[in-house]
Amino acid sequence: MAPSLFWWSNEKPRATPVVVKMSNPNYSVVELSSPEEDDLAALSSPGGLKGARGRNAKQLTWVLLLRAHRAAGCLSSLAAAASSVASAVRRRVASGRTDAADEEQEEKEEMVPVASRGLRARFYSCIKLFLFLSLAMLGFEVAAYFKGWHLGGAAPELQRLLAYGPLRVRSIFDWFYSGWVMVRAEYLAPPLQFLANVCVVLFLIQSADRLVLCLGCFWIKLRKIKPVPKSDGSAGAKEGDLESGADKGFFPMVLVQIPMCNEKEVYQQSIAAICNLDWPRTNMLIQVLDDSDDPLSRVLIEEEVAKWKNDGANIVYRHREIREGYKAGNLKSAMNCSYVKDYEFVAIFDADFQPGPDFLKKTVPYFRDNEELGLVQARWSFVNKDENVLTRLQNINLCFHFEVEQQVNGIFLNFFGFNGTAGVWRIRALEESGGWMERTTVEDMDIAVRAHLNGWKFVFLNDVECQCELPESYEAYRKQQHRWHSGPMQLFRLCFPEIIRAKIGFWKKSNLILLFFLLRKLILPFYSFTLFCIILPMTMFVPEAELPSWVVCFIPATMSFLNILPSPKSFPFIVPYLLFENTMSVTKFTAMISGLFQLGSAYEWVVTKKSGRSSEGDLLSLVEKEKPLRQRNLSVPNLDAAAKEGSLQLKDHKKHNKIYRKELALAFLLLTAAARSLLSAQGIHFYFLLFQGISFLLVGLDLIGEQIE
């Protein structure tokens, strides 16, 4: 049938099908469908239009009811969340437990040097001094505001005041306030503005470095650049031939080391995963390097090693009574064993790492016919990245680190910092570079820098992953970050003469000194803390010194956007990520200062606490794929037998949440500055200070990580 020539005059039904389903038992399920032909015919009858309007009104009513129901559910969820946060805050305040209590306990156990205690006390005192001054200035500024003093840095009233002096004012308060305005304009604003400008320049340089890294990563993705192993002297192997070396009988002697210390939570899963590596048992030896000072941990780990040895695994247990040099000393001691000379490569896995069965087949072939290659590093993946807000934010940081920093440096420079685990070293490269040294708390970065100075090349494999855990509590994460940011500054002091004397190119030396150490390890924590936690609040009380809005808002937002690109599922956390990174700048800044000036806290080594979360399904499927001799589920520890070994004094390291004083003091400082910014009507500055202060408040009350009832 041909369409009507007057199709534009045909009125189509405006009603749309709507299905309303209510979870509330007081409502029934009602299905509203589109009008049928009978209903359309009824429209032409008298009163039909009125009936249709009535049905449309009913549909609109049900839609409004549905949206009201959803809104009520959202409000109830928000109320429940607010109630849980309020109860957690009450528990923190009622318990009165702060980080000071832990510091006092460490002092009693003589774990913290005297210099470190003094640094912590002085830094906290400086923050409190800033807070008290800001509160006093806020009260002073509020009183002046209500007396009619609405002055800005370039206001005509201020210029006239500076021209005629404070003697023409009317009252004593006006005389004091006019004197304060003159002091801050002539003496405080210039140095504060100079420091702000310096930090802004450093901020722009670091942002440019971050942008160049992102462009390099984009180029790698666009051109599909990836390392390929050499095979039979050819330029490279095909993409599908990653395990070609192993398939052709390339099974060199590999030593696998598992350093651990009091790892009761994770020792079983790591030993199980490594014992199930797909590699000839005659060509692989597993060393469990136990530095535990807890007798129960020592007995349990030794028992687990004995069980796997009885099942046919080529595994040995080593324990040091004197724990000198921490992890570096442990690895150094293991490398001094006489049988190490029979092995060509060494793979290192921390106690919470679980490599896949084909890990060695995917990494070791890169060493074949490539005598310049010293290290093959795999990326990390995390079994608990969605556990809480803290683990989600860590996942953003580490995804950028591996996807962008490590991959770009590996492709274009053949150098990056060794991550300390999930990597395979050529033993000759370790020996020629001086071996493991205990001089810093970042022994992995130390050996990587020395190997680079000796001409060894590194390969990073972004598509080979090794599962591990993220710290779930803020306390564990803070101690980990302190070690990661104090150690590089220690290393820079020690390695600087070696870098200058090294027989490497000028550009490699420049990259090591300017980019690897100064920009990414020193400047980043310095300007992040100084600019956003000190200078920005002070410019609210000294408005003659200004920070542009693009420094406060737009560039940080752009950098956060770039950081979050490697983990696109984390985009809803882009604002919390920006605020949290500024919050962590306190810990990173103090760690950087302690490492740069060789203070006592730079030598602290605290093992990151593990929760023992693992992908049990992956482990079980991993075990099922192995030979019958090695088909064994995770063993149940024999605690009774362990107790009979002797009087085991179990250490009670009960977890608890606490209040962090520095973060809490900075929260009040930033919130005070936010209140002061209202007097100057600075919108972006106010919102940034407000939300940054709330971020410090949440972290100071330990509400961001694992919550312990």
XYZ file of C-alpha atoms in Angstrom:
709
model
C 0.000 0.000 0.000
C 1.408 3.376 -1.016
C 1.996 5.893 1.747
C -0.437 8.739 2.105
C 0.490 12.025 0.491
C -0.643 13.771 3.634
C 1.595 11.799 6.039
C 2.599 14.979 7.854
C -0.967 15.536 8.969
C -1.218 12.161 10.673
C -0.910 12.569 14.429
C 1.138 9.856 16.051
C 0.402 8.718 19.594
C 2.572 10.571 22.079
C 2.269 7.958 24.797
C 5.358 5.818 25.344
C 5.535 2.413 26.990
C 6.533 2.636 30.650
C 7.176 -0.248 33.004
C 7.130 0.589 36.677
C 8.416 -1.979 39.152
C 8.355 -1.124 42.823
C 10.384 -3.052 45.337
C 8.198 -1.660 48.127
C 5.480 -4.214 49.006
C 2.932 -1.396 49.392
C 3.011 -0.850 45.621
C 1.874 -3.294 42.983
C 3.679 -3.954 39.736
C 1.936 -2.001 37.017
C 2.740 -2.231 33.337
C 1.749 0.683 31.188
C 1.861 -0.077 27.501
C 1.393 2.003 24.389
C -2.089 2.605 23.028
C -3.617 -0.146 20.942
C -5.638 0.368 17.772
C -8.858 0.471 19.803
C -7.459 3.265 21.912
C -6.429 5.182 18.797
C -9.891 4.769 17.367
C -11.335 6.040 20.591
C -9.439 9.274 20.154
C -11.753 10.260 17.303
C -14.862 9.681 19.400
C -16.298 12.399 21.645
C -14.543 12.343 25.032
C -11.790 10.036 23.778
C -9.143 12.726 23.970
C -10.077 13.404 27.579
C -9.657 9.694 28.432
C -6.260 9.565 26.781
C -5.152 12.546 28.778
C -6.272 10.758 31.923
C -4.191 7.711 31.065
C -1.160 9.926 30.347
C -1.650 11.596 33.706
C -1.607 8.170 35.376
C 1.617 7.277 33.592
C 3.220 10.528 34.710
C 2.087 9.861 38.285
C 3.693 6.434 38.311
C 6.932 7.778 36.839
C 7.077 10.456 39.515
C 6.403 7.837 42.193
C 9.233 5.700 40.827
C 11.685 8.594 40.897
C 10.581 9.557 44.383
C 11.159 5.969 45.477
C 14.676 6.010 44.055
C 15.424 9.366 45.657
C 14.240 8.045 49.010
C 16.562 5.056 48.610
C 19.514 7.339 47.857
C 18.720 9.503 50.868
C 18.499 6.465 53.129
C 21.866 5.219 51.819
C 23.456 8.619 52.429
C 21.968 8.724 55.915
C 23.351 5.265 56.691
C 26.789 6.266 55.387
C 26.765 9.483 57.416
C 25.727 7.530 60.497
C 28.559 5.008 60.054
C 31.112 7.807 59.556
C 29.843 9.610 62.649
C 30.061 6.430 64.739
C 33.605 5.807 63.460
C 34.617 9.348 64.411
C 33.134 8.883 67.883
C 35.108 5.660 68.308
C 38.361 7.367 67.261
C 37.852 10.267 69.627
C 36.676 8.039 72.481
C 39.642 5.665 72.163
C 42.100 8.576 72.116
C 44.617 6.462 70.237
C 46.950 8.545 68.081
C 50.113 7.964 66.114
C 51.970 9.445 69.097
C 51.218 6.291 71.095
C 52.882 4.125 68.450
C 55.889 6.443 68.330
C 56.261 6.171 72.104
C 56.082 2.383 71.844
C 58.764 2.385 69.126
C 60.932 4.622 71.289
C 60.611 2.178 74.197
C 61.674 -0.645 71.894
C 64.511 1.592 70.589
C 63.297 1.148 67.011
C 63.455 4.874 66.219
C 66.698 6.861 66.485
C 66.819 10.039 68.559
C 67.287 12.244 65.469
C 64.095 10.865 63.947
C 62.080 11.615 67.083
C 63.326 15.199 67.075
C 62.434 15.662 63.401
C 58.891 14.415 63.937
C 58.387 16.628 66.965
C 59.737 19.749 65.232
C 57.690 19.191 62.091
C 54.489 18.693 64.076
C 55.267 21.790 66.165
C 55.684 23.879 62.984
C 52.300 22.731 61.701
C 50.666 23.571 65.036
C 52.305 27.003 64.986
C 50.907 27.664 61.510
C 47.495 26.530 62.708
C 47.452 28.806 65.764
C 48.643 31.777 63.704
C 45.992 31.137 61.069
C 43.261 30.955 63.705
C 44.436 34.220 65.249
C 44.623 35.913 61.849
C 41.183 34.594 60.922
C 39.666 36.176 64.009
C 41.510 39.413 63.298
C 40.355 39.442 59.652
C 36.714 38.704 60.569
C 36.693 41.566 63.055
C 38.211 43.891 60.435
C 35.681 42.752 57.859
C 32.747 43.721 60.049
C 34.407 47.072 60.702
C 34.407 47.798 56.993
C 37.962 46.817 55.993
C 37.493 45.108 52.599
C 41.016 45.339 51.219
C 42.679 43.405 48.430
C 46.216 43.491 47.122
C 45.466 46.040 44.387
C 42.581 47.923 46.001
C 42.744 51.757 45.831
C 42.032 51.924 49.570
C 45.185 49.937 50.299
C 47.271 52.157 48.045
C 46.016 55.279 49.802
C 46.636 53.641 53.186
C 50.233 52.855 52.277
C 50.678 56.426 51.006
C 49.357 58.272 54.068
C 50.274 55.802 56.805
C 48.257 54.447 59.723
C 48.128 57.721 61.708
C 44.980 59.012 59.997
C 42.784 56.040 61.050
C 40.038 56.473 63.614
C 40.412 53.823 66.351
C 43.051 51.677 68.041
C 41.826 48.585 66.183
C 42.017 50.430 62.880
C 45.520 51.571 63.767
C 46.623 47.981 64.490
C 44.955 46.551 61.396
C 46.355 49.225 59.092
C 49.826 48.493 60.482
C 49.300 44.772 59.835
C 48.238 45.513 56.257
C 51.366 47.590 55.685
C 53.630 44.869 57.178
C 52.165 42.070 55.083
C 52.213 44.185 51.905
C 55.814 45.385 52.283
C 57.542 42.497 54.077
C 55.489 39.281 53.876
C 53.963 39.354 50.413
C 57.182 39.692 48.317
C 59.005 36.608 49.694
C 55.758 34.605 49.752
C 55.044 35.554 46.146
C 58.602 34.654 45.153
C 58.311 31.223 46.787
C 54.923 30.725 45.151
C 56.369 31.592 41.729
C 59.240 29.144 42.233
C 56.818 26.360 43.163
C 54.621 27.184 40.190
C 57.620 26.904 37.849
C 58.568 23.548 39.382
C 54.955 22.471 39.096
C 54.888 23.331 35.381
C 58.183 21.495 34.755
C 56.887 18.385 36.484
C 53.601 18.630 34.589
C 55.521 18.861 31.302
C 57.498 15.743 32.252
C 54.260 13.925 33.020
C 52.786 15.024 29.685
C 55.853 13.817 27.753
C 55.588 10.410 29.450
C 51.908 10.175 28.500
C 52.705 11.099 24.895
C 55.400 8.410 24.847
C 52.898 5.850 26.135
C 50.397 6.954 23.496
C 53.028 6.501 20.793
C 53.810 2.993 22.077
C 50.124 2.084 21.941
C 49.644 3.660 18.538
C 52.637 1.914 16.934
C 52.134 -1.274 18.994
C 55.735 -1.216 20.157
C 56.710 -3.969 22.539
C 59.915 -5.821 23.421
C 60.463 -9.103 21.603
C 62.973 -11.796 22.540
C 65.811 -12.565 20.172
C 65.666 -16.029 18.690
C 68.375 -17.944 16.837
C 70.264 -14.758 16.104
C 67.348 -13.148 14.257
C 66.190 -9.588 14.884
C 63.286 -10.752 16.954
C 60.632 -13.348 17.490
C 57.039 -13.226 16.408
C 54.408 -11.998 18.804
C 52.973 -15.468 19.280
C 56.408 -16.967 19.935
C 56.874 -15.507 23.407
C 57.676 -18.933 24.822
C 59.632 -20.017 21.765
C 62.874 -20.166 23.707
C 61.427 -22.567 26.251
C 59.703 -24.600 23.535
C 63.055 -25.140 21.822
C 64.672 -26.457 24.958
C 65.991 -23.197 26.386
C 65.725 -24.017 30.092
C 68.707 -22.373 31.806
C 69.404 -22.799 35.498
C 67.157 -20.406 37.441
C 67.353 -19.589 41.146
C 64.054 -18.374 42.648
C 64.226 -16.379 45.888
C 61.325 -15.562 48.238
C 62.498 -13.114 50.936
C 60.021 -12.822 53.784
C 59.773 -11.612 57.369
C 56.918 -12.533 59.716
C 54.624 -13.257 56.757
C 52.105 -15.558 58.462
C 49.259 -14.242 56.330
C 50.707 -14.899 52.868
C 53.520 -17.451 53.075
C 51.375 -20.395 51.940
C 49.965 -18.824 48.796
C 53.317 -17.449 47.609
C 55.195 -20.709 48.186
C 52.387 -22.647 46.458
C 52.391 -20.382 43.401
C 56.179 -20.471 43.013
C 56.451 -24.211 43.549
C 54.012 -24.638 40.656
C 56.091 -22.654 38.171
C 56.254 -24.507 34.853
C 59.998 -25.118 34.695
C 62.070 -28.308 34.915
C 62.667 -29.076 38.564
C 66.260 -30.016 37.885
C 66.859 -26.536 36.435
C 65.210 -24.542 39.208
C 65.960 -24.106 42.899
C 63.622 -22.221 45.240
C 65.113 -20.419 48.238
C 62.730 -19.365 51.006
C 64.717 -16.634 52.773
C 63.062 -16.217 56.149
C 64.065 -13.281 58.342
C 61.217 -13.791 60.804
C 61.862 -12.902 64.424
C 58.468 -14.333 65.398
C 59.011 -17.982 66.442
C 55.559 -19.078 65.278
C 56.055 -17.608 61.805
C 59.421 -19.296 61.548
C 58.029 -22.712 62.467
C 55.037 -22.432 60.134
C 57.132 -21.363 57.139
C 59.698 -24.087 57.726
C 56.928 -26.662 57.993
C 55.390 -25.480 54.710
C 58.745 -25.732 52.942
C 59.228 -29.276 54.260
C 55.809 -30.333 52.929
C 56.531 -29.003 49.438
C 59.961 -30.624 49.507
C 58.363 -33.968 50.332
C 56.058 -33.438 47.347
C 59.049 -33.226 45.038
C 59.718 -29.495 44.833
C 63.370 -28.450 44.711
C 63.137 -26.009 47.612
C 65.327 -25.030 50.572
C 64.665 -23.018 53.734
C 67.145 -20.440 55.051
C 66.805 -18.442 58.245
C 69.087 -15.708 59.586
C 69.373 -15.272 63.305
C 70.930 -11.812 62.944
C 68.739 -9.673 60.684
C 71.351 -7.247 59.375
C 70.633 -5.142 56.312
C 66.954 -6.124 56.173
C 65.935 -7.377 52.706
C 69.240 -6.437 51.049
C 71.184 -8.321 53.708
C 68.881 -11.305 53.312
C 69.390 -11.458 49.539
C 73.128 -10.863 49.868
C 73.449 -13.717 52.344
C 71.553 -16.066 50.036
C 73.731 -15.174 47.042
C 76.828 -16.206 49.017
C 75.762 -19.855 49.045
C 78.213 -22.129 47.234
C 75.615 -23.638 44.890
C 74.622 -20.232 43.428
C 77.539 -20.469 40.974
C 75.644 -23.227 39.146
C 72.773 -20.868 38.251
C 72.620 -18.234 35.525
C 69.511 -16.249 36.480
C 67.689 -15.343 39.689
C 63.980 -14.529 39.974
C 62.827 -12.589 43.038
C 59.305 -12.558 44.495
C 58.176 -10.886 47.690
C 56.068 -12.918 50.079
C 52.693 -11.662 48.822
C 53.427 -12.203 45.106
C 51.844 -15.044 43.174
C 53.343 -15.532 39.681
C 51.495 -17.550 37.080
C 52.814 -20.998 36.114
C 54.225 -19.621 32.833
C 56.046 -16.659 34.395
C 59.547 -17.985 33.709
C 58.594 -19.080 30.193
C 57.450 -15.527 29.440
C 60.470 -13.747 30.913
C 63.617 -15.897 30.668
C 63.581 -16.215 26.804
C 64.387 -12.481 26.544
C 67.883 -13.233 27.877
C 68.665 -15.643 25.044
C 71.236 -14.262 22.602
C 71.109 -10.899 24.391
C 74.198 -10.689 26.563
C 73.636 -6.977 27.309
C 70.315 -7.636 29.037
C 70.558 -7.631 32.815
C 66.933 -7.419 34.043
C 63.453 -8.409 32.882
C 60.728 -6.788 34.979
C 57.028 -7.764 34.959
C 54.187 -5.488 36.019
C 52.053 -5.982 39.110
C 48.346 -6.702 39.335
C 46.376 -6.493 42.537
C 43.946 -8.972 44.041
C 42.422 -6.414 46.425
C 42.315 -3.243 44.314
C 38.555 -2.836 44.937
C 38.695 -3.540 48.677
C 38.261 0.078 49.850
C 38.855 3.661 48.754
C 42.534 3.529 49.714
C 43.273 0.493 47.540
C 41.400 2.057 44.601
C 43.525 5.202 44.832
C 46.727 3.175 45.094
C 45.694 1.221 42.016
C 45.467 4.485 40.033
C 48.993 5.469 41.054
C 50.580 2.109 40.368
C 48.781 1.590 37.047
C 50.273 4.886 35.864
C 53.675 3.880 37.227
C 53.770 0.598 35.298
C 51.744 1.483 32.195
C 53.421 4.849 31.592
C 56.634 5.417 33.563
C 58.149 1.932 33.492
C 57.005 1.074 29.975
C 58.149 4.363 28.399
C 61.535 4.303 30.144
C 61.999 0.659 29.249
C 61.197 1.149 25.554
C 63.079 4.390 24.935
C 65.908 4.293 27.524
C 66.341 0.599 28.412
C 66.455 1.777 32.039
C 63.972 2.061 34.900
C 63.949 1.463 38.612
C 63.763 -2.199 39.596
C 60.557 -2.758 41.569
C 62.225 -5.173 43.984
C 60.069 -8.156 43.024
C 58.475 -9.926 40.049
C 61.717 -9.581 38.109
C 64.453 -11.849 36.726
C 68.113 -10.803 36.966
C 71.152 -12.151 35.186
C 73.382 -13.167 38.091
C 76.465 -11.889 36.293
C 74.879 -8.429 36.085
C 74.332 -8.451 39.847
C 77.895 -9.537 40.554
C 79.528 -7.046 38.185
C 77.433 -4.214 39.654
C 78.594 -4.898 43.211
C 75.776 -7.145 44.422
C 73.165 -6.262 47.025
C 74.104 -3.418 49.391
C 72.506 -2.542 52.718
C 73.343 1.175 52.576
C 69.763 2.338 51.825
C 66.181 1.150 52.304
C 65.696 0.968 48.498
C 68.107 -1.807 47.635
C 66.147 -2.500 44.427
C 66.692 1.021 43.065
C 70.306 0.925 44.244
C 71.215 -2.192 42.269
C 69.294 -0.914 39.216
C 71.221 2.375 39.134
C 74.582 0.642 39.553
C 73.746 -1.898 36.831
C 72.729 0.939 34.497
C 76.036 2.716 35.183
C 77.804 -0.529 34.207
C 76.063 -0.627 30.833
C 73.396 -3.268 31.451
C 70.035 -2.909 29.703
C 66.568 -3.551 31.137
C 63.331 -4.816 29.592
C 59.870 -4.112 31.021
C 57.018 -6.461 30.064
C 53.717 -4.685 30.430
C 51.730 -7.749 29.343
C 53.237 -10.123 31.920
C 51.534 -9.671 35.284
C 52.188 -10.972 38.769
C 49.477 -10.822 41.396
C 50.114 -9.192 44.748
C 48.433 -7.233 47.541
C 47.979 -3.538 48.204
C 48.170 -2.174 51.762
C 44.594 -1.897 53.018
C 45.205 0.325 56.028
C 46.461 3.891 55.992
C 49.071 3.080 58.623
C 50.680 0.391 56.442
C 50.475 2.560 53.326
C 52.005 5.564 55.066
C 54.986 3.560 56.326
C 55.493 2.047 52.888
C 55.470 5.475 51.230
C 57.899 6.837 53.813
C 60.398 4.125 52.919
C 59.844 4.552 49.174
C 60.495 8.324 49.319
C 63.307 8.530 51.870
C 65.439 5.813 50.270
C 65.856 7.512 46.857
C 67.255 10.640 48.509
C 69.707 8.530 50.483
C 70.707 6.807 47.275
C 71.115 10.096 45.389
C 73.606 11.369 47.961
C 75.606 8.148 47.709
C 75.392 7.642 43.931
C 75.965 11.193 42.728
C 79.802 10.872 42.586
C 79.467 7.473 40.894
C 77.121 8.929 38.261
C 79.550 11.756 37.511
C 82.484 9.345 37.135
C 80.548 6.706 35.180
C 81.536 5.983 31.576
C 78.081 6.533 30.140
C 76.753 9.179 27.797
C 75.945 12.753 28.819
C 72.219 12.298 28.170
C 72.061 9.180 30.342
C 73.755 11.054 33.181
C 71.361 13.975 32.722
C 68.376 11.632 32.780
C 69.581 9.997 35.995
C 70.349 13.220 37.843
C 67.712 15.656 36.559
C 64.722 13.449 35.811
C 65.087 10.174 37.695
C 66.262 11.655 41.004
C 65.718 15.418 41.211
C 62.447 15.941 39.355
C 60.551 12.755 40.209
C 61.961 11.995 43.657
C 62.779 15.419 45.164
C 60.882 18.213 43.410
C 57.538 16.406 43.211
C 56.989 15.954 46.984
C 58.566 19.348 47.723
C 56.295 21.517 45.578
C 53.206 19.372 46.216
C 53.413 19.943 49.966
C 54.777 23.485 49.899
C 52.458 24.855 47.224
C 49.121 23.309 48.176
C 49.486 22.832 51.947
C 51.510 25.902 53.002
C 51.653 28.644 50.349
C 48.028 28.421 49.221
C 46.595 28.758 52.773
C 49.024 31.589 53.553
C 47.965 33.558 50.463
C 44.485 33.692 51.971
C 45.880 35.639 54.938
C 48.356 37.590 52.817
C 46.153 38.374 49.771
C 48.821 40.616 48.264
C 50.541 37.358 47.199
C 48.362 35.504 44.724
C 48.080 32.076 43.162
C 46.234 32.037 39.827
C 43.138 29.894 39.474
C 44.748 27.759 36.761
C 47.458 26.701 39.220
C 44.913 25.747 41.871
C 42.370 24.021 39.677
C 42.923 23.484 35.984
C 46.460 22.088 35.751
C 46.058 19.732 38.768
C 42.797 18.466 37.257
C 44.518 17.898 33.906
C 47.396 16.017 35.532
C 44.960 13.871 37.506
C 43.120 13.117 34.269
C 46.373 11.961 32.653
C 47.274 9.853 35.696
C 43.946 8.084 35.638
C 44.005 7.205 31.913
C 45.778 3.810 32.424
C 42.935 2.743 34.768
C 39.777 4.040 33.034
C 37.437 2.236 35.443
C 38.686 4.583 38.173
C 37.402 7.770 36.527
C 34.726 8.300 39.238
C 37.627 8.694 41.702
C 39.448 11.455 39.821
C 38.615 14.167 42.388
C 39.363 11.989 45.460
C 42.609 10.966 43.777
C 43.708 14.593 43.317
C 42.896 15.445 46.933
C 44.478 12.283 48.332
C 47.744 12.829 46.464
C 48.045 16.277 48.044
C 47.233 14.736 51.420
C 50.010 12.156 51.047
C 52.472 14.948 50.249
C 52.959 15.432 54.013
C 54.354 11.921 54.444
C 56.374 12.106 51.221
C 57.834 15.517 52.105
C 59.014 14.435 55.564
C 60.444 11.219 54.089
C 62.281 13.159 51.385
C 63.784 15.559 53.959
C 64.883 12.702 56.226
C 66.538 10.879 53.330
C 68.191 13.980 51.874
C 69.771 15.031 55.170
C 70.461 11.500 56.425
C 68.168 11.782 59.434
C 67.338 8.788 61.579
C 63.911 7.990 60.121
C 65.499 7.447 56.700
C 66.903 4.139 57.965
C 63.597 2.776 59.265
C 62.469 -0.431 57.612
C 58.954 -1.570 58.460
C 57.567 -4.623 56.673
C 54.279 -3.706 54.976
C 51.422 -5.493 56.713
C 49.552 -8.031 54.581
C 45.964 -9.174 54.932
C 46.425 -12.512 53.166
C 43.831 -11.846 50.472
C 44.496 -13.945 47.399
C 42.703 -15.358 44.426
C 42.095 -18.816 45.849
C 40.308 -19.884 42.676
C 43.389 -19.059 40.635
C 45.622 -20.947 43.042
C 43.416 -24.043 42.995
C 43.200 -24.051 39.202
C 46.966 -23.543 39.129
C 47.490 -26.629 41.315
C 45.082 -28.735 39.264
C 47.110 -28.144 36.088
C 50.284 -29.574 37.570
C 51.593 -33.139 37.634
C 50.052 -35.612 40.089
C 53.111 -35.378 42.295
C 52.481 -31.693 42.823
C 48.673 -31.776 43.064
C 48.331 -30.588 46.610
C 45.954 -28.094 48.145
C 47.127 -25.426 50.523
C 48.142 -27.160 53.714
C 46.622 -26.527 57.096
C 49.344 -25.430 59.518
C 49.956 -27.769 62.423
C 49.767 -25.304 65.303
C 49.997 -28.014 67.943
C 53.266 -29.237 66.519
C 54.472 -25.682 66.293
C 53.663 -25.089 69.935
C 55.649 -28.170 70.942
C 58.769 -26.700 69.363
C 59.172 -24.550 72.431
C 57.600 -21.773 74.367
C 56.488 -19.625 71.438
C 55.832 -16.116 72.611
C 53.216 -14.915 70.180
C 53.479 -11.236 69.417
C 50.141 -9.475 69.677
C 50.090 -6.969 66.848
C 46.413 -6.138 67.084
C 45.187 -3.857 64.343
C 43.455 -0.650 65.259
C 42.496 2.668 63.748
C 44.013 5.824 65.136
C 44.156 9.593 64.815
C 47.048 11.108 62.859
C 48.041 14.435 64.357
C 49.873 16.085 61.457
C 47.091 15.359 58.996
C 44.467 16.554 61.468
C 46.340 19.787 62.198
C 46.714 20.476 58.478
C 42.998 19.798 58.010
C 42.123 22.568 60.472
C 44.712 24.861 58.879
C 43.186 24.410 55.420
C 39.616 24.765 56.687
C 40.611 27.969 58.474
C 42.114 29.286 55.233
C 38.907 28.305 53.415
C 36.898 30.382 55.875
C 39.256 33.324 55.293
C 38.873 32.992 51.517
C 35.148 33.678 51.895
C 35.981 37.221 52.991
C 37.848 37.753 49.720
C 35.154 36.080 47.584
C 37.693 33.704 45.982
C 35.446 30.935 44.665
C 37.867 28.352 43.252
C 40.336 28.834 46.087
C 37.561 28.397 48.641
C 36.288 25.130 47.164
C 39.786 23.722 46.754
C 40.736 24.556 50.351
C 37.417 23.248 51.638
C 37.614 19.870 49.931
C 41.345 19.541 50.567
C 40.716 20.256 54.253
C 37.979 17.623 54.336
C 40.384 15.165 52.683
C 43.003 15.818 55.373
C 40.278 15.444 58.002
C 39.194 12.031 56.698
C 42.779 10.814 56.521
C 43.622 12.282 59.931
C 40.703 10.368 61.455
C 41.783 7.194 59.594
C 38.502 6.890 57.698
C 39.933 6.153 54.264
C 41.417 2.677 54.663
C 40.578 -0.506 56.497
C 38.046 0.056 59.274
C 38.462 -2.147 62.342
C 35.550 -2.502 64.724
